[in-house]
Coordinates of N, CA and C in Angstrom, one line a residue:
Chain A
X1 N 0.8 -1.2 0.0 CA 0.0 0.0 0.0 C 0.9 1.2 0.0
X2 N 0.5 2.2 -0.8 CA 1.2 3.5 -0.8 C 0.5 4.5 0.1
X3 N 1.3 5.1 0.9 CA 0.7 6.2 1.7 C 1.4 7.5 1.5
X4 N 0.7 8.6 1.7 CA 1.3 9.9 1.5 C 1.7 10.4 2.9
X5 N 2.9 11.0 3.1 CA 3.3 11.5 4.3 C 3.9 12.9 4.1
X6 N 3.7 13.8 5.0 CA 4.3 15.2 4.8 C 5.8 15.2 5.2
X7 N 6.2 14.2 6.0 CA 7.6 14.2 6.4 C 8.5 13.4 5.5
X8 N 8.0 12.3 4.9 CA 8.8 11.4 4.2 C 8.3 11.2 2.7
X9 N 7.4 12.0 2.3 CA 6.8 11.8 0.9 C 6.0 10.6 0.8
X10 N 5.9 10.0 -0.4 CA 5.1 8.8 -0.6 C 5.9 7.6 -0.1
X11 N 5.3 6.8 0.8 CA 6.0 5.7 1.4 C 5.2 4.4 1.0
X12 N 6.0 3.4 0.6 CA 5.4 2.1 0.3 C 5.4 1.2 1.6
X13 N 4.3 0.8 2.0 CA 4.2 -0.1 3.2 C 3.6 -1.4 2.9
X14 N 4.0 -2.4 3.7 CA 3.4 -3.7 3.6 C 2.1 -3.7 4.3
X15 N 1.0 -4.1 3.7 CA -0.3 -4.1 4.3 C -0.4 -4.9 5.5
X16 N 0.4 -6.0 5.6 CA 0.4 -6.8 6.8 C 1.1 -6.2 8.0
X17 N 1.7 -5.0 7.8 CA 2.4 -4.4 8.9 C 1.5 -3.2 9.5
X18 N 0.3 -3.1 9.0 CA -0.5 -1.9 9.4 C -1.0 -2.2 10.8
X19 N -0.9 -1.2 11.7 CA -1.3 -1.3 13.1 C -2.7 -0.6 13.2
X20 N -3.6 -1.4 13.7 CA -5.0 -0.8 13.9 C -5.2 -0.4 15.4
X21 N -5.7 0.8 15.5 CA -6.0 1.2 16.9 C -7.5 1.5 16.9
X22 N -8.3 0.6 17.6 CA -9.7 0.9 17.7 C -10.1 2.3 18.1
X23 N -9.3 2.8 19.0 CA -9.4 4.3 19.2 C -8.0 4.8 19.1
X24 N -7.8 5.9 18.4 CA -6.5 6.5 18.2 C -6.0 7.1 19.5
X25 N -4.8 7.6 19.5 CA -4.2 8.2 20.7 C -5.1 9.4 21.1
X26 N -5.1 9.7 22.4 CA -5.9 10.8 22.9 C -5.6 12.1 22.1
X27 N -6.7 12.7 21.7 CA -6.6 13.9 20.9 C -6.7 13.6 19.4
X28 N -6.5 12.3 19.1 CA -6.5 11.9 17.7 C -7.3 10.6 17.6
X29 N -8.4 10.5 18.3 CA -9.2 9.3 18.5 C -9.7 8.7 17.1
X30 N -9.9 9.6 16.2 CA -10.5 9.1 14.9 C -9.4 8.7 13.9
X31 N -8.1 8.8 14.3 CA -7.0 8.2 13.5 C -6.6 6.9 14.0
X32 N -7.1 5.8 13.3 CA -7.0 4.5 13.8 C -6.1 3.6 13.0
X33 N -5.4 4.1 12.0 CA -4.6 3.2 11.2 C -3.2 3.8 11.1
X34 N -2.2 3.0 11.5 CA -0.8 3.5 11.5 C 0.2 2.5 11.0
X35 N 1.4 3.0 10.7 CA 2.5 2.1 10.4 C 3.8 2.6 11.0
X36 N 4.7 1.8 11.2 CA 6.0 2.2 11.9 C 7.0 2.4 10.8
X37 N 7.6 3.6 10.8 CA 8.6 3.9 9.8 C 10.0 4.1 10.4
X38 N 11.0 3.4 9.9 CA 12.3 3.5 10.4 C 13.0 4.5 9.4
X39 N 13.0 5.8 9.8 CA 13.5 6.8 8.8 C 15.0 6.8 8.7
X40 N 15.6 6.7 9.9 CA 17.1 6.6 9.9 C 17.5 5.2 10.4
X41 N 18.4 4.6 9.8 CA 18.7 3.2 10.2 C 19.5 3.0 11.5
X42 N 20.2 4.0 11.9 CA 21.1 3.9 13.0 C 20.6 4.4 14.4
X43 N 19.2 4.3 14.5 CA 18.6 4.8 15.7 C 17.5 3.9 16.1
X44 N 17.2 3.9 17.4 CA 16.1 3.1 17.9 C 14.8 3.9 17.8
X45 N 14.8 5.1 17.5 CA 13.6 5.9 17.4 C 13.0 5.6 16.0
X46 N 11.7 5.5 16.0 CA 10.9 5.3 14.8 C 9.7 6.2 14.8
X47 N 9.1 6.3 13.7 CA 7.9 7.1 13.5 C 6.7 6.3 13.4
X48 N 5.7 6.6 14.2 CA 4.4 6.0 14.1 C 3.6 6.9 13.2
X49 N 3.4 6.5 12.0 CA 2.8 7.4 11.0 C 1.4 6.9 10.7
X50 N 0.5 7.9 10.8 CA -0.9 7.7 10.4 C -1.0 7.4 8.9
X51 N -1.7 6.3 8.6 CA -1.9 6.0 7.1 C -3.1 6.8 6.6
X52 N -3.8 7.5 7.4 CA -5.0 8.3 7.0 C -4.7 9.8 6.9
X53 N -3.8 10.3 7.7 CA -3.5 11.7 7.7 C -2.0 11.9 7.5
X54 N -1.7 12.4 6.3 CA -0.2 12.5 6.0 C 0.6 13.3 7.0
X55 N -0.1 14.3 7.7 CA 0.6 15.1 8.6 C 0.8 14.5 10.0
X56 N 0.1 13.5 10.3 CA 0.2 13.0 11.6 C 1.2 11.8 11.8
X57 N 2.2 12.1 12.6 CA 3.1 11.0 13.0 C 3.7 11.4 14.3
X58 N 4.0 10.3 15.1 CA 4.6 10.5 16.4 C 6.0 9.8 16.4
X59 N 7.0 10.4 17.1 CA 8.2 9.7 17.3 C 8.0 8.8 18.4
X60 N 8.4 7.5 18.2 CA 8.2 6.5 19.3 C 9.5 5.7 19.5
X61 N 9.7 5.2 20.7 CA 10.9 4.4 21.0 C 10.5 3.4 22.0
X62 N 11.3 2.3 22.0 CA 11.1 1.2 23.0 C 11.7 1.7 24.3
X63 N 10.9 1.9 25.3 CA 11.4 2.4 26.6 C 12.6 1.6 27.2
X64 N 12.6 0.3 26.9 CA 13.7 -0.5 27.5 C 15.1 -0.1 27.0
X65 N 15.1 0.7 25.9 CA 16.4 1.2 25.5 C 17.0 2.2 26.4
X66 N 16.1 2.8 27.2 CA 16.6 3.9 28.1 C 16.4 3.6 29.6
X67 N 15.4 2.8 29.9 CA 15.0 2.6 31.3 C 15.0 1.1 31.6
X68 N 15.8 0.8 32.6 CA 15.9 -0.6 33.0 C 14.7 -1.0 33.9
X69 N 14.0 0.0 34.5 CA 13.0 -0.4 35.5 C 11.6 0.0 35.1
X70 N 11.4 0.3 33.8 CA 10.1 0.7 33.4 C 9.2 -0.5 33.3
X71 N 8.1 -0.5 34.1 CA 7.2 -1.6 34.2 C 5.8 -1.1 34.0
X72 N 5.0 -1.7 33.1 CA 3.7 -1.3 33.0 C 2.7 -2.4 33.4
X73 N 1.6 -2.0 34.0 CA 0.6 -2.9 34.4 C -0.7 -2.6 33.6
X74 N -1.2 -3.5 32.9 CA -2.4 -3.3 32.1 C -3.6 -3.7 32.8
X75 N -4.6 -3.0 32.7 CA -5.9 -3.3 33.4 C -6.6 -4.4 32.5
X76 N -7.6 -5.1 33.1 CA -8.3 -6.1 32.4 C -9.0 -5.4 31.1
X77 N -9.4 -4.2 31.2 CA -10.0 -3.5 30.1 C -9.0 -3.4 28.9
X78 N -7.7 -3.0 29.3 CA -6.7 -2.9 28.3 C -6.4 -4.2 27.6
X79 N -6.3 -5.3 28.4 CA -5.9 -6.6 27.9 C -7.1 -7.1 27.0
X80 N -8.3 -6.8 27.3 CA -9.4 -7.2 26.5 C -9.4 -6.4 25.2
X81 N -9.2 -5.2 25.3 CA -9.2 -4.4 24.1 C -8.2 -4.8 23.1
X82 N -7.0 -5.2 23.6 CA -5.9 -5.6 22.7 C -6.0 -7.1 22.3
X83 N -6.9 -7.9 22.9 CA -7.0 -9.3 22.8 C -5.7 -10.0 23.1
X84 N -5.0 -9.4 24.2 CA -3.7 -9.9 24.6 C -3.8 -11.2 25.3
X85 N -3.1 -12.3 24.8 CA -3.2 -13.6 25.5 C -1.9 -13.8 26.4
X86 N -0.9 -13.1 26.1 CA 0.3 -13.2 26.8 C 1.1 -11.9 26.9
X87 N 1.8 -11.7 28.1 CA 2.5 -10.5 28.2 C 3.6 -10.3 27.2
X88 N 4.1 -11.5 26.7 CA 5.2 -11.4 25.7 C 4.8 -10.9 24.4
X89 N 3.5 -11.0 24.1 CA 3.0 -10.5 22.9 C 2.9 -8.9 22.8
X90 N 3.0 -8.3 24.0 CA 2.8 -6.9 24.1 C 4.1 -6.1 23.7
X91 N 4.0 -5.3 22.7 CA 5.1 -4.4 22.3 C 4.8 -3.0 22.8
X92 N 5.7 -2.5 23.6 CA 5.5 -1.2 24.3 C 6.4 -0.2 23.6
X93 N 5.7 0.9 23.3 CA 6.5 2.1 22.7 C 6.0 3.3 23.5
X94 N 6.9 4.2 23.7 CA 6.5 5.5 24.3 C 6.7 6.6 23.3
X95 N 5.9 7.6 23.4 CA 5.9 8.8 22.4 C 6.9 9.8 22.9
X96 N 7.8 10.2 22.0 CA 8.8 11.2 22.4 C 8.3 12.6 21.9
X97 N 8.6 13.6 22.7 CA 8.3 15.0 22.3 C 9.7 15.7 22.2
X98 N 9.9 16.3 21.1 CA 11.1 17.1 20.9 C 10.7 18.6 21.1
X99 N 11.4 19.3 22.0 CA 11.2 20.7 22.2 C 11.5 21.5 20.9
X100 N 10.8 22.6 20.8 CA 11.0 23.4 19.5 C 12.4 23.7 19.2
X101 N 13.2 24.0 20.2 CA 14.6 24.3 20.0 C 15.4 23.1 19.7
X102 N 14.8 21.9 19.8 CA 15.5 20.7 19.5 C 16.5 20.3 20.6
X103 N 16.5 21.0 21.7 CA 17.5 20.7 22.7 C 17.0 19.7 23.7
X104 N 15.7 19.5 23.8 CA 15.2 18.6 24.9 C 14.3 17.5 24.3
X105 N 14.5 16.3 24.7 CA 13.7 15.2 24.3 C 13.0 14.6 25.5
X106 N 11.7 14.5 25.5 CA 11.1 13.9 26.7 C 10.2 12.8 26.2
X107 N 9.9 11.8 27.0 CA 9.0 10.7 26.6 C 7.8 10.6 27.6
X108 N 6.7 10.2 27.1 CA 5.5 10.0 27.8 C 5.5 8.6 28.4
X109 N 5.9 8.5 29.7 CA 5.9 7.2 30.3 C 4.5 6.8 30.9
X110 N 3.7 7.8 31.0 CA 2.4 7.6 31.7 C 1.3 7.0 30.7
X111 N 1.5 7.3 29.5 CA 0.5 6.8 28.5 C 1.3 6.2 27.3
X112 N 1.8 5.0 27.5 CA 2.5 4.3 26.4 C 1.6 3.8 25.3
X113 N 2.2 3.5 24.2 CA 1.4 2.8 23.1 C 1.7 1.4 23.3
X114 N 0.7 0.6 23.4 CA 0.9 -0.9 23.5 C 0.3 -1.6 22.3
X115 N 1.1 -2.4 21.7 CA 0.6 -3.1 20.5 C 0.7 -4.6 20.7
X116 N -0.4 -5.3 20.4 CA -0.3 -6.8 20.4 C 0.4 -7.2 19.2
X117 N 1.6 -7.8 19.3 CA 2.4 -8.1 18.2 C 1.8 -9.3 17.4
X118 N 0.8 -10.0 17.9 CA 0.2 -11.1 17.2 C -0.8 -10.6 16.2
X119 N -1.6 -9.6 16.6 CA -2.7 -9.1 15.7 C -2.5 -7.7 15.3
X120 N -1.4 -7.1 15.7 CA -1.1 -5.6 15.4 C -2.3 -4.7 15.8
X121 N -3.0 -5.0 16.9 CA -4.0 -4.1 17.4 C -3.3 -3.3 18.5
X122 N -3.5 -2.0 18.5 CA -2.8 -1.2 19.5 C -3.7 -0.2 20.1
X123 N -3.2 0.4 21.2 CA -3.9 1.5 21.8 C -2.9 2.3 22.7
X124 N -3.3 3.5 23.0 CA -2.6 4.3 24.0 C -3.2 4.0 25.3
X125 N -2.4 3.4 26.2 CA -2.8 3.0 27.5 C -2.5 4.1 28.5
X126 N -3.5 4.5 29.3 CA -3.2 5.4 30.4 C -3.0 4.6 31.7
X127 N -1.8 4.7 32.2 CA -1.4 3.9 33.3 C -2.0 4.4 34.6
X128 N -2.4 3.5 35.5 CA -2.9 3.9 36.8 C -1.8 4.4 37.7
X129 N -0.6 4.1 37.3 CA 0.6 4.3 38.2 C 1.0 5.8 38.3
X130 N 1.1 6.3 39.4 CA 1.4 7.8 39.6 C 2.9 8.1 39.5
X131 N 3.7 7.1 39.4 CA 5.1 7.3 39.4 C 5.6 8.0 38.2
X132 N 4.9 7.7 37.1 CA 5.5 8.1 35.8 C 5.0 9.4 35.3
X133 N 5.8 10.1 34.5 CA 5.5 11.4 34.0 C 5.2 11.4 32.5
X134 N 4.4 12.4 32.1 CA 4.1 12.5 30.6 C 5.3 13.2 29.9
X135 N 6.2 13.8 30.7 CA 7.4 14.5 30.1 C 8.7 14.0 30.8
X136 N 9.0 12.8 30.7 CA 10.2 12.3 31.3 C 11.4 12.6 30.4
X137 N 12.4 13.4 30.9 CA 13.5 13.8 30.1 C 14.4 12.7 29.7
X138 N 14.9 12.8 28.5 CA 15.8 11.7 28.0 C 17.2 12.1 27.8
X139 N 17.5 13.4 27.4 CA 18.7 13.8 26.9 C 19.9 13.5 27.7
X140 N 19.8 13.7 29.0 CA 21.0 13.5 29.8 C 21.0 12.2 30.5
X141 N 20.1 11.3 30.1 CA 19.9 10.1 30.9 C 20.7 8.9 30.2
X142 N 21.5 8.3 31.0 CA 22.0 7.0 30.6 C 21.0 5.9 31.1
X143 N 21.1 4.7 30.6 CA 20.1 3.7 31.0 C 20.0 3.6 32.5
X144 N 18.8 3.9 33.0 CA 18.8 3.9 34.5 C 17.3 4.0 35.0
X145 N 17.2 4.6 36.1 CA 16.0 4.6 36.8 C 15.0 5.7 36.3
X146 N 13.8 5.4 36.1 CA 12.8 6.4 35.6 C 11.7 6.6 36.6
X147 N 11.7 6.0 37.7 CA 10.5 6.1 38.5 C 10.5 7.1 39.6
X148 N 11.6 8.0 39.7 CA 11.5 9.1 40.6 C 10.4 10.0 40.2
X149 N 9.8 10.7 41.1 CA 8.9 11.7 40.7 C 9.7 12.9 40.3
X150 N 9.4 13.4 39.1 CA 10.1 14.6 38.7 C 9.3 15.8 38.9
X151 N 9.9 17.0 38.7 CA 9.1 18.2 38.8 C 8.0 18.3 37.9
X152 N 8.0 17.5 36.8 CA 6.9 17.5 35.9 C 5.8 16.6 36.2
X153 N 5.9 15.8 37.3 CA 4.8 14.9 37.7 C 3.6 15.7 37.9
X154 N 2.5 15.2 37.6 CA 1.2 15.8 37.8 C 1.0 16.0 39.3
X155 N 0.5 17.2 39.7 CA 0.3 17.5 41.1 C -0.5 16.4 41.8
X156 N -1.5 15.8 41.1 CA -2.3 14.8 41.8 C -1.5 13.6 42.1
X157 N -0.4 13.4 41.4 CA 0.4 12.2 41.7 C 1.2 12.3 42.9
X158 N 1.3 13.6 43.5 CA 2.1 13.7 44.7 C 1.4 13.3 45.9
X159 N 0.1 13.2 45.8 CA -0.6 12.8 47.1 C -0.5 11.4 47.3
X160 N 0.0 11.0 48.5 CA -0.1 9.6 48.9 C -1.4 9.5 49.8
X161 N -1.6 8.4 50.4 CA -2.8 8.3 51.3 C -2.7 9.3 52.4
X162 N -3.7 10.2 52.4 CA -3.6 11.3 53.4 C -3.8 10.9 54.8
Chain B
X1 N -25.8 18.2 31.8 CA -25.2 17.5 32.9 C -26.1 17.4 34.1
X2 N -26.3 16.2 34.6 CA -27.1 16.0 35.8 C -26.4 16.4 37.0
X3 N -27.0 17.3 37.8 CA -26.3 17.8 39.0 C -27.1 17.2 40.3
X4 N -26.3 16.5 41.1 CA -27.0 15.9 42.3 C -26.2 16.4 43.5
X5 N -26.9 16.6 44.6 CA -26.2 16.9 45.9 C -26.1 15.6 46.7
X6 N -24.9 15.4 47.3 CA -24.7 14.2 48.1 C -24.1 14.6 49.4
X7 N -24.4 13.8 50.4 CA -23.7 14.0 51.7 C -22.6 12.9 51.8
X8 N -21.7 13.1 52.8 CA -20.7 12.1 53.0 C -21.4 10.8 53.3
X9 N -21.0 9.7 52.7 CA -21.6 8.4 52.9 C -22.7 8.1 51.9
X10 N -23.1 9.0 51.1 CA -24.1 8.8 50.1 C -23.5 8.4 48.7
X11 N -24.3 7.7 47.9 CA -23.7 7.2 46.6 C -24.6 7.6 45.5
X12 N -23.9 7.5 44.3 CA -24.6 7.6 43.0 C -24.4 6.3 42.3
X13 N -25.4 5.8 41.6 CA -25.2 4.6 40.8 C -25.4 5.0 39.3
X14 N -24.4 4.6 38.5 CA -24.4 4.9 37.1 C -24.5 3.6 36.3
X15 N -25.4 3.6 35.4 CA -25.5 2.4 34.5 C -25.7 1.1 35.2
X16 N -26.2 1.1 36.4 CA -26.5 -0.1 37.2 C -25.2 -0.8 37.6
X17 N -24.0 -0.4 37.1 CA -22.8 -1.1 37.5 C -21.7 -0.3 38.0
X18 N -21.9 1.0 38.1 CA -20.8 1.9 38.6 C -21.4 2.7 39.8
X19 N -20.6 2.6 40.9 CA -21.0 3.3 42.1 C -20.0 4.4 42.4
X20 N -20.5 5.6 42.7 CA -19.7 6.7 43.1 C -20.1 7.0 44.5
X21 N -19.1 6.9 45.5 CA -19.4 7.0 46.9 C -18.7 8.3 47.4
X22 N -19.3 9.2 48.1 CA -18.7 10.3 48.7 C -18.1 9.8 50.1
X23 N -16.8 9.7 50.1 CA -16.2 9.1 51.3 C -15.9 10.2 52.4
X24 N -15.4 11.3 51.9 CA -15.0 12.4 52.9 C -15.0 13.7 52.2
X25 N -15.3 14.7 53.0 CA -15.1 16.1 52.5 C -14.2 16.8 53.4
X26 N -13.1 17.3 52.9 CA -12.2 18.0 53.8 C -11.8 19.3 53.1
X27 N -12.3 20.5 53.6 CA -12.0 21.8 53.0 C -12.6 21.8 51.6
X28 N -11.8 22.0 50.6 CA -12.3 22.1 49.2 C -12.1 20.8 48.5
X29 N -11.7 19.7 49.2 CA -11.4 18.5 48.6 C -12.4 17.4 48.9
X30 N -12.8 16.7 47.9 CA -13.8 15.6 48.1 C -13.1 14.3 47.8
X31 N -13.2 13.4 48.7 CA -12.6 12.0 48.5 C -13.7 11.1 48.0
X32 N -13.6 10.6 46.8 CA -14.6 9.8 46.2 C -14.2 8.3 46.0
X33 N -15.1 7.4 46.3 CA -14.8 6.0 46.0 C -15.5 5.6 44.7
X34 N -14.8 4.9 43.8 CA -15.4 4.5 42.6 C -15.4 3.0 42.5
X35 N -16.5 2.4 42.4 CA -16.7 0.9 42.3 C -17.2 0.7 40.9
X36 N -16.3 0.1 40.0 CA -16.8 -0.1 38.6 C -16.2 -1.4 38.2
X37 N -16.8 -2.1 37.2 CA -16.2 -3.3 36.6 C -14.8 -3.0 36.1
X38 N -13.9 -3.9 36.2 CA -12.5 -3.7 35.8 C -12.4 -3.4 34.3
X39 N -13.4 -3.7 33.5 CA -13.4 -3.4 32.1 C -13.6 -1.9 31.8
X40 N -14.0 -1.1 32.8 CA -14.3 0.3 32.6 C -13.1 1.1 33.1
X41 N -12.5 1.9 32.2 CA -11.3 2.8 32.7 C -11.9 4.0 33.5
X42 N -11.1 4.3 34.5 CA -11.5 5.5 35.4 C -10.2 6.3 35.6
X43 N -10.3 7.6 35.2 CA -9.1 8.4 35.3 C -9.5 9.8 35.7
X44 N -8.6 10.5 36.4 CA -8.8 11.9 36.6 C -8.8 12.7 35.3
X45 N -9.8 13.6 35.2 CA -9.9 14.3 33.9 C -8.7 15.1 33.5
X46 N -8.1 15.8 34.5 CA -7.0 16.6 34.1 C -5.8 15.8 33.6
X47 N -5.7 14.5 34.0 CA -4.7 13.7 33.6 C -4.8 13.4 32.1
X48 N -6.1 13.1 31.7 CA -6.4 12.8 30.3 C -6.1 14.1 29.4
X49 N -6.4 15.2 30.0 CA -6.2 16.5 29.3 C -4.7 16.7 29.1
X50 N -3.9 16.3 30.1 CA -2.5 16.5 30.0 C -1.9 15.6 29.0
X51 N -2.4 14.4 28.9 CA -1.9 13.4 27.9 C -2.3 13.9 26.5
X52 N -3.5 14.3 26.4 CA -4.0 14.8 25.1 C -3.1 16.0 24.6
X53 N -2.8 16.9 25.5 CA -1.9 18.1 25.2 C -0.5 17.6 24.8
X54 N 0.0 16.7 25.5 CA 1.3 16.2 25.2 C 1.4 15.5 23.8
X55 N 0.3 14.7 23.5 CA 0.2 14.0 22.2 C 0.2 15.1 21.1
X56 N -0.6 16.1 21.3 CA -0.6 17.2 20.3 C 0.7 17.8 20.1
X57 N 1.4 18.1 21.2 CA 2.7 18.7 21.1 C 3.7 17.7 20.4
X58 N 3.6 16.5 20.7 CA 4.5 15.5 20.1 C 4.3 15.3 18.6
X59 N 3.0 15.5 18.2 CA 2.7 15.3 16.8 C 3.0 16.5 16.0
X60 N 3.3 17.6 16.6 CA 3.4 18.9 15.9 C 4.8 19.2 15.3
X61 N 5.8 18.4 15.7 CA 7.1 18.6 15.1 C 7.0 18.6 13.6
X62 N 7.7 19.6 13.0 CA 7.5 19.6 11.5 C 8.9 19.3 10.8
X63 N 10.0 19.7 11.4 CA 11.2 19.6 10.7 C 11.9 18.2 11.1
X64 N 11.8 17.3 10.2 CA 12.3 15.9 10.4 C 13.8 16.0 10.7
X65 N 14.6 16.8 10.1 CA 16.0 16.9 10.3 C 16.4 17.3 11.7
X66 N 15.8 18.4 12.2 CA 16.2 18.8 13.5 C 15.7 17.8 14.6
X67 N 14.6 17.2 14.3 CA 14.1 16.1 15.2 C 15.1 15.0 15.2
X68 N 15.5 14.5 14.0 CA 16.5 13.4 13.9 C 17.8 13.8 14.6
X69 N 18.2 15.0 14.5 CA 19.4 15.5 15.2 C 19.3 15.4 16.7
X70 N 18.2 15.9 17.2 CA 17.9 15.9 18.7 C 17.9 14.4 19.2
X71 N 17.2 13.6 18.4 CA 17.1 12.2 18.8 C 18.5 11.5 18.7
X72 N 19.3 11.9 17.7 CA 20.6 11.3 17.6 C 21.4 11.6 18.8
X73 N 21.3 12.8 19.3 CA 22.0 13.2 20.5 C 21.5 12.5 21.8
X74 N 20.2 12.3 21.8 CA 19.6 11.6 22.9 C 20.0 10.1 22.9
X75 N 20.2 9.5 21.7 CA 20.6 8.1 21.6 C 22.0 8.0 22.1
X76 N 22.8 9.0 21.9 CA 24.3 8.9 22.2 C 24.5 8.9 23.7
X77 N 23.6 9.6 24.4 CA 23.9 9.8 25.9 C 23.7 8.5 26.7

């Protein structure tokens, strides 16, 4: 299948590699069909490109490349939506945001994209876990711990049992 | 929007299978208990708003080259 993209021009993709999201990522719920594009060969970052909207693409990365202790727990609802039969079938990607000046890269650890590698059904999962941030910085991080609360943590996440 | 007044200890039942219980009121904060089937996601609204905003920001990069450069540097660290 040929798809049009604003960043990469016309791209030829394998139909069997298309990722279906019954509901698209928050803010883009009506964009339900995507493919993964490896734009540069020497990087673990890839682009999750909408096959429906040429302008829509997210930079994504496997969080285990950067974080040794990133663990996600899926609710029964998530597992059901993905038809996940085994944890091993789950492919986890986090969305990276690059600041306008290009100096800062952050990843959203609170709402990863989870894809069932068996049927290529995916969704953006909102974790119940308060430890993780939507803007976890990457640039100065070597592979390490990501579960400290950062200054960017949502204020609600700071409250423990009162 | 349906508006109901509840006292501490009172509940609201939604859709026959979701219960919202007012547990405590302290100053301007209300502590709510939510009893819902595990298949139904429950989240703080502002959290979803925050994620939505971050998605929009993440999707708005336009210059592939400067993005690749920034990511290249992040990869190296």
